[in-house]
Short mmCIF file of C-alpha atoms and ligand atoms in Angstrom, two decimals:
data_model
loop_
_atom_site.label_atom_id
_atom_site.label_comp_id
_atom_site.label_asym_id
_atom_site.label_seq_id
_atom_site.Cartn_x
_atom_site.Cartn_y
_atom_site.Cartn_z
CA MET A 1104 -25.99 -96.13 -1.05
CA ALA A 1105 -26.19 -94.71 2.51
CA LEU A 1106 -25.44 -96.13 5.82
CA GLY A 1107 -28.41 -97.71 7.88
CA PRO A 1108 -28.75 -97.39 11.67
CA ASP A 1109 -26.56 -100.39 12.08
CA GLY A 1110 -23.97 -99.00 9.86
CA ALA A 1111 -24.94 -101.43 7.03
CA ALA A 1112 -25.45 -100.30 3.47
CA ARG A 1113 -28.92 -99.30 2.47
CA THR A 1114 -30.65 -97.54 -0.34
CA ALA A 1115 -30.78 -93.73 -0.16
CA GLY A 1116 -34.26 -92.51 0.57
CA PRO A 1117 -35.83 -89.28 -0.71
CA GLY A 1118 -33.83 -86.24 0.29
CA ARG A 1119 -30.86 -88.38 1.37
CA SER A 1120 -27.38 -87.77 0.13
CA ALA A 1121 -26.35 -90.71 -2.10
CA GLY A 1122 -22.74 -90.10 -1.15
CA ASN A 1123 -21.30 -92.30 1.45
CA HIS A 1124 -17.51 -91.57 1.40
CA ARG A 1125 -16.93 -89.01 4.15
CA VAL A 1126 -18.48 -90.13 7.23
CA GLY A 1127 -18.50 -88.50 10.67
CA VAL A 1128 -18.52 -90.66 13.74
CA PHE A 1129 -19.88 -88.97 16.91
CA GLY A 1130 -19.97 -91.31 19.80
CA GLY A 1131 -21.60 -90.80 23.03
CA THR A 1132 -23.80 -92.03 25.85
CA PHE A 1133 -26.65 -89.53 24.75
CA ASP A 1134 -28.32 -89.96 28.20
CA PRO A 1135 -30.18 -87.99 27.11
CA VAL A 1136 -29.23 -86.47 23.73
CA HIS A 1137 -29.61 -82.78 23.71
CA VAL A 1138 -29.28 -79.62 21.38
CA GLY A 1139 -25.61 -79.28 22.19
CA HIS A 1140 -24.97 -82.82 20.72
CA LEU A 1141 -27.06 -82.01 17.56
CA ALA A 1142 -25.22 -78.59 17.09
CA VAL A 1143 -22.08 -80.59 16.97
CA ALA A 1144 -23.08 -83.09 14.51
CA VAL A 1145 -24.89 -80.50 12.25
CA ASN A 1146 -22.07 -77.95 12.23
CA VAL A 1147 -19.14 -80.47 11.84
CA GLY A 1148 -21.16 -82.14 9.02
CA HIS A 1149 -21.57 -78.85 7.30
CA ALA A 1150 -18.12 -77.41 7.90
CA LEU A 1151 -16.46 -80.56 6.42
CA GLY A 1152 -18.85 -81.38 3.66
CA LEU A 1153 -19.55 -84.82 5.19
CA ASP A 1154 -21.94 -87.28 3.44
CA ARG A 1155 -23.20 -88.71 6.70
CA VAL A 1156 -22.78 -88.09 10.56
CA LEU A 1157 -23.43 -91.11 12.58
CA LEU A 1158 -24.58 -90.60 16.30
CA VAL A 1159 -23.11 -93.68 17.64
CA VAL A 1160 -25.11 -94.56 20.96
CA ALA A 1161 -22.59 -96.35 23.20
CA ARG A 1162 -23.93 -99.68 24.66
CA GLU A 1163 -21.43 -99.82 27.48
CA PRO A 1164 -19.68 -96.45 27.82
CA TRP A 1165 -16.65 -97.98 29.55
CA GLN A 1166 -15.58 -94.63 31.14
CA LYS A 1167 -18.92 -94.10 32.77
CA VAL A 1168 -20.03 -97.66 33.64
CA GLY A 1169 -20.04 -98.03 37.51
CA THR A 1170 -19.94 -94.24 38.04
CA ARG A 1171 -23.78 -93.65 37.80
CA PRO A 1172 -26.96 -95.44 36.60
CA ILE A 1173 -27.11 -95.25 32.72
CA ALA A 1174 -30.51 -95.56 30.81
CA PRO A 1175 -30.86 -98.71 28.71
CA GLY A 1176 -29.24 -98.43 25.41
CA GLU A 1177 -32.38 -99.04 23.50
CA ASP A 1178 -34.02 -96.11 25.20
CA ARG A 1179 -31.11 -93.78 24.58
CA PHE A 1180 -31.13 -94.83 20.87
CA ALA A 1181 -34.96 -94.12 20.57
CA LEU A 1182 -34.24 -90.72 21.96
CA VAL A 1183 -31.61 -89.99 19.34
CA GLU A 1184 -33.81 -91.23 16.62
CA ALA A 1185 -36.65 -89.10 17.74
CA ALA A 1186 -34.39 -86.10 18.24
CA LEU A 1187 -33.41 -86.27 14.46
CA GLU A 1188 -36.93 -86.18 13.25
CA GLY A 1189 -37.84 -82.92 11.66
CA LEU A 1190 -34.18 -81.68 11.23
CA GLU A 1191 -33.52 -80.01 7.94
CA ASP A 1192 -30.10 -81.68 7.85
CA ARG A 1193 -30.78 -85.18 6.64
CA ARG A 1194 -27.26 -86.49 6.85
CA LEU A 1195 -27.41 -87.08 10.67
CA GLU A 1196 -28.23 -90.65 11.46
CA ALA A 1197 -28.60 -92.66 14.65
CA SER A 1198 -26.26 -95.65 14.70
CA ARG A 1199 -26.79 -99.01 16.40
CA LEU A 1200 -23.31 -100.21 15.68
CA GLU A 1201 -22.24 -100.22 19.28
CA LEU A 1202 -25.58 -101.36 20.63
CA ASP A 1203 -25.56 -104.52 18.70
CA ARG A 1204 -22.05 -105.39 19.60
CA PRO A 1205 -21.52 -107.27 22.96
CA GLY A 1206 -19.15 -105.93 25.69
CA PRO A 1207 -17.63 -102.47 26.24
CA SER A 1208 -18.03 -99.96 23.44
CA TYR A 1209 -14.59 -99.29 22.25
CA MET A 1210 -14.29 -96.79 19.38
CA ALA A 1211 -11.36 -98.73 17.87
CA ASP A 1212 -13.84 -101.49 17.19
CA THR A 1213 -16.49 -99.23 15.78
CA LEU A 1214 -14.14 -97.60 13.44
CA ALA A 1215 -12.73 -101.01 12.47
CA GLU A 1216 -16.22 -102.29 11.71
CA LEU A 1217 -17.11 -99.26 9.62
CA SER A 1218 -13.95 -99.61 7.60
CA ARG A 1219 -14.59 -103.22 7.02
CA ARG A 1220 -18.19 -102.70 5.95
CA HIS A 1221 -17.35 -99.81 3.76
CA PRO A 1222 -14.01 -100.20 1.96
CA GLY A 1223 -12.82 -96.73 0.99
CA VAL A 1224 -14.73 -94.85 3.39
CA GLU A 1225 -13.11 -91.72 5.10
CA LEU A 1226 -13.81 -91.58 8.66
CA PHE A 1227 -13.86 -88.43 10.87
CA LEU A 1228 -14.01 -89.09 14.53
CA ILE A 1229 -15.75 -86.11 16.29
CA VAL A 1230 -14.71 -85.39 19.95
CA GLY A 1231 -14.96 -82.56 22.49
CA PRO A 1232 -11.89 -80.81 23.53
CA GLU A 1233 -11.82 -82.64 26.87
CA VAL A 1234 -11.88 -86.01 25.08
CA ALA A 1235 -9.00 -84.96 22.83
CA ASP A 1236 -6.91 -84.43 25.94
CA ASP A 1237 -7.66 -88.10 27.03
CA LEU A 1238 -6.82 -89.92 23.84
CA ALA A 1239 -3.92 -91.87 25.29
CA THR A 1240 -6.31 -93.60 27.81
CA TRP A 1241 -8.40 -94.97 25.07
CA GLU A 1242 -8.57 -98.66 24.14
CA ARG A 1243 -6.03 -99.18 21.28
CA PRO A 1244 -5.46 -95.57 20.48
CA ASP A 1245 -3.01 -96.50 17.75
CA GLU A 1246 -5.80 -98.16 15.83
CA VAL A 1247 -8.18 -95.12 16.41
CA CYS A 1248 -5.45 -93.01 14.98
CA ARG A 1249 -4.82 -95.04 11.95
CA LEU A 1250 -8.54 -95.42 11.07
CA ALA A 1251 -9.82 -91.91 11.52
CA THR A 1252 -9.14 -88.35 11.23
CA LEU A 1253 -9.82 -86.52 14.57
CA VAL A 1254 -12.19 -83.64 14.50
CA VAL A 1255 -11.96 -81.64 17.75
CA VAL A 1256 -14.91 -79.37 18.40
CA THR A 1257 -14.25 -76.10 20.08
CA ARG A 1258 -16.43 -73.14 21.17
CA PRO A 1259 -16.02 -69.63 20.10
CA GLY A 1260 -13.31 -68.06 22.30
CA VAL A 1261 -12.16 -71.34 23.70
CA ALA A 1262 -8.47 -72.04 22.64
CA LEU A 1263 -7.56 -75.67 22.15
CA LEU A 1264 -4.65 -76.20 24.63
CA GLN A 1265 -2.99 -79.08 22.98
CA PRO A 1266 -3.89 -80.29 19.54
CA PRO A 1267 -3.23 -84.01 19.39
CA PRO A 1268 0.38 -84.42 18.23
CA PRO A 1269 1.30 -86.55 15.25
CA PRO A 1270 0.72 -89.22 13.94
CA TRP A 1271 -2.75 -88.18 14.82
CA ARG A 1272 -4.51 -86.35 11.86
CA SER A 1273 -6.59 -83.77 13.34
CA MET A 1274 -8.59 -80.69 12.69
CA VAL A 1275 -10.49 -78.36 14.82
CA VAL A 1276 -13.99 -77.06 14.05
CA GLU A 1277 -15.75 -74.38 15.89
CA VAL A 1278 -19.35 -74.89 16.83
CA PRO A 1279 -21.87 -72.60 18.65
CA ALA A 1280 -21.57 -72.74 22.37
CA LEU A 1281 -24.71 -74.23 23.89
CA HIS A 1282 -24.36 -74.69 27.67
CA VAL A 1283 -26.40 -77.75 28.19
CA SER A 1284 -25.45 -81.20 29.59
CA SER A 1285 -26.97 -84.57 29.90
CA THR A 1286 -26.14 -84.59 33.68
CA GLU A 1287 -28.03 -81.33 34.07
CA LEU A 1288 -30.99 -82.57 32.04
CA ARG A 1289 -31.31 -85.81 34.13
CA ALA A 1290 -31.57 -83.70 37.25
CA ARG A 1291 -34.12 -81.35 35.61
CA ALA A 1292 -36.20 -84.38 34.53
CA ALA A 1293 -35.97 -85.81 38.08
CA ALA A 1294 -36.90 -82.49 39.64
CA GLY A 1295 -39.93 -82.01 37.22
CA ARG A 1296 -38.28 -79.05 35.47
CA PRO A 1297 -38.91 -78.41 31.77
CA LEU A 1298 -36.76 -80.10 29.14
CA ASP A 1299 -38.36 -78.18 26.24
CA VAL A 1300 -35.76 -76.21 23.93
CA LEU A 1301 -32.73 -77.95 25.57
CA VAL A 1302 -33.91 -81.32 24.32
CA PRO A 1303 -35.58 -81.72 20.78
CA PRO A 1304 -39.40 -82.04 20.90
CA GLY A 1305 -39.46 -85.72 19.80
CA ALA A 1306 -37.01 -86.81 22.40
CA VAL A 1307 -38.78 -85.09 25.04
CA GLN A 1308 -41.90 -86.94 24.17
CA GLU A 1309 -39.95 -90.19 24.25
CA ILE A 1310 -38.58 -89.41 27.74
CA ARG A 1311 -42.04 -88.90 29.04
CA ARG A 1312 -43.51 -91.85 27.23
CA ARG A 1313 -40.80 -94.14 28.57
CA GLY A 1314 -40.83 -92.56 32.01
CA LEU A 1315 -36.99 -91.94 31.82
CA TYR A 1316 -35.07 -90.01 34.43
CA ALA A 1317 -38.06 -89.46 36.83
CA GLY A 1318 -36.46 -91.17 39.81
CA CYS A 1319 -32.83 -90.34 38.75
CA ARG A 1320 -30.75 -89.97 41.93
CA ASP A 1321 -27.30 -89.66 40.57
CA ASP A 1322 -27.39 -85.95 40.21
CA ARG A 1323 -28.74 -85.10 43.62
CA ARG A 1324 -26.42 -82.27 43.96
CA TRP A 1325 -28.48 -80.27 41.50
CA ASP A 1326 -31.55 -80.79 43.32
CA ASP A 1327 -30.04 -79.94 46.59
CA ALA A 1328 -28.34 -76.84 45.16
CA GLY A 1329 -31.79 -75.63 44.19
CA ASP A 1330 -30.36 -73.68 41.27
CA GLY A 1331 -33.73 -71.96 40.79
CA ALA A 1332 -33.73 -72.51 37.05
CA GLY A 1333 -36.86 -73.63 35.28
P1 ATP B 1094 -22.98 -86.41 30.73
O1 ATP B 1094 -23.29 -85.10 31.23
O2 ATP B 1094 -23.96 -87.62 31.13
O3 ATP B 1094 -21.56 -86.77 31.00
P2 ATP B 1094 -22.23 -85.76 28.12
O4 ATP B 1094 -23.15 -85.06 27.09
O5 ATP B 1094 -20.92 -85.06 28.51
O6 ATP B 1094 -23.06 -86.25 29.14
P3 ATP B 1094 -21.89 -87.82 26.01
O7 ATP B 1094 -23.36 -88.01 25.85
O8 ATP B 1094 -21.16 -88.98 26.04
O9 ATP B 1094 -21.71 -87.08 27.47
O10 ATP B 1094 -21.30 -86.81 25.06
C1 ATP B 1094 -21.02 -87.10 23.80
C2 ATP B 1094 -20.06 -85.98 23.28
O11 ATP B 1094 -20.80 -84.72 23.18
C3 ATP B 1094 -18.84 -85.80 23.98
O12 ATP B 1094 -17.69 -85.62 23.07
C4 ATP B 1094 -19.14 -84.40 24.70
O13 ATP B 1094 -17.91 -83.65 24.74
C5 ATP B 1094 -19.98 -83.70 23.65
N1 ATP B 1094 -20.95 -82.71 24.31
C6 ATP B 1094 -21.74 -82.82 25.37
N2 ATP B 1094 -22.35 -81.71 25.71
C7 ATP B 1094 -21.99 -80.87 24.71
C8 ATP B 1094 -22.34 -79.40 24.54
N3 ATP B 1094 -23.28 -78.83 25.26
N4 ATP B 1094 -21.71 -78.93 23.42
C9 ATP B 1094 -20.91 -79.44 22.74
N5 ATP B 1094 -20.48 -80.81 22.85
C10 ATP B 1094 -21.06 -81.44 23.91
#
């Protein structure tokens, strides 16, 4: 048994792990997904011997709503699915859990839903170091704390300032540093600069096919700065 994109159980396909007990949960806006995101998911999955790593696409990223335009959830989900095609690591999976749930995308609800659907599952919530410093501002942090072990990713040479204090169960996993951000990629797309290599090939094709980010104006400072890259 494995998790389907909606987090529901489905039969394992060829090459898929049949295990479903240790599941990584990597939430994000993925606007767009990029190689930095994939490097996190692949390396945490490997380091912790996880059975699945879900890339959970936020429907309404409550911390970002109102701060800038966000591409439709279905587009962002399609990009993640396309980005995973061709990867050797078959444990990564795009998840619709938050897309299919109305309202703001709270991680507490997502973890609760996974626990309910899969009794006995062990959840590992994967977050960046900056997110780890913000945990107290999350919706129902006590529930998040109870339902998952926190996996804080760090880059070589970057010390974690403050590991989350007990009762948080946490661990640190070092992943390769890939200096790429969705913010920069939206600006690149808007300016007609190449996305190749920074974004997996399938996702680049989907961005073009769907006409995403072409008129993106939230990142004007990158255009204005004329960083000369690409
Ligand atoms: P934006 O630039 O639009 O704010 P973002 O990539 O920071 O995008 P999300 O898509 O929500 O935002 O990121 C999901 C998770 O991926 C976050 O925990 C973030 O810390 C992590 N992340 C983003 N970029 C990288 C990167 N280059 N390397 C490692 N982790 C990353």
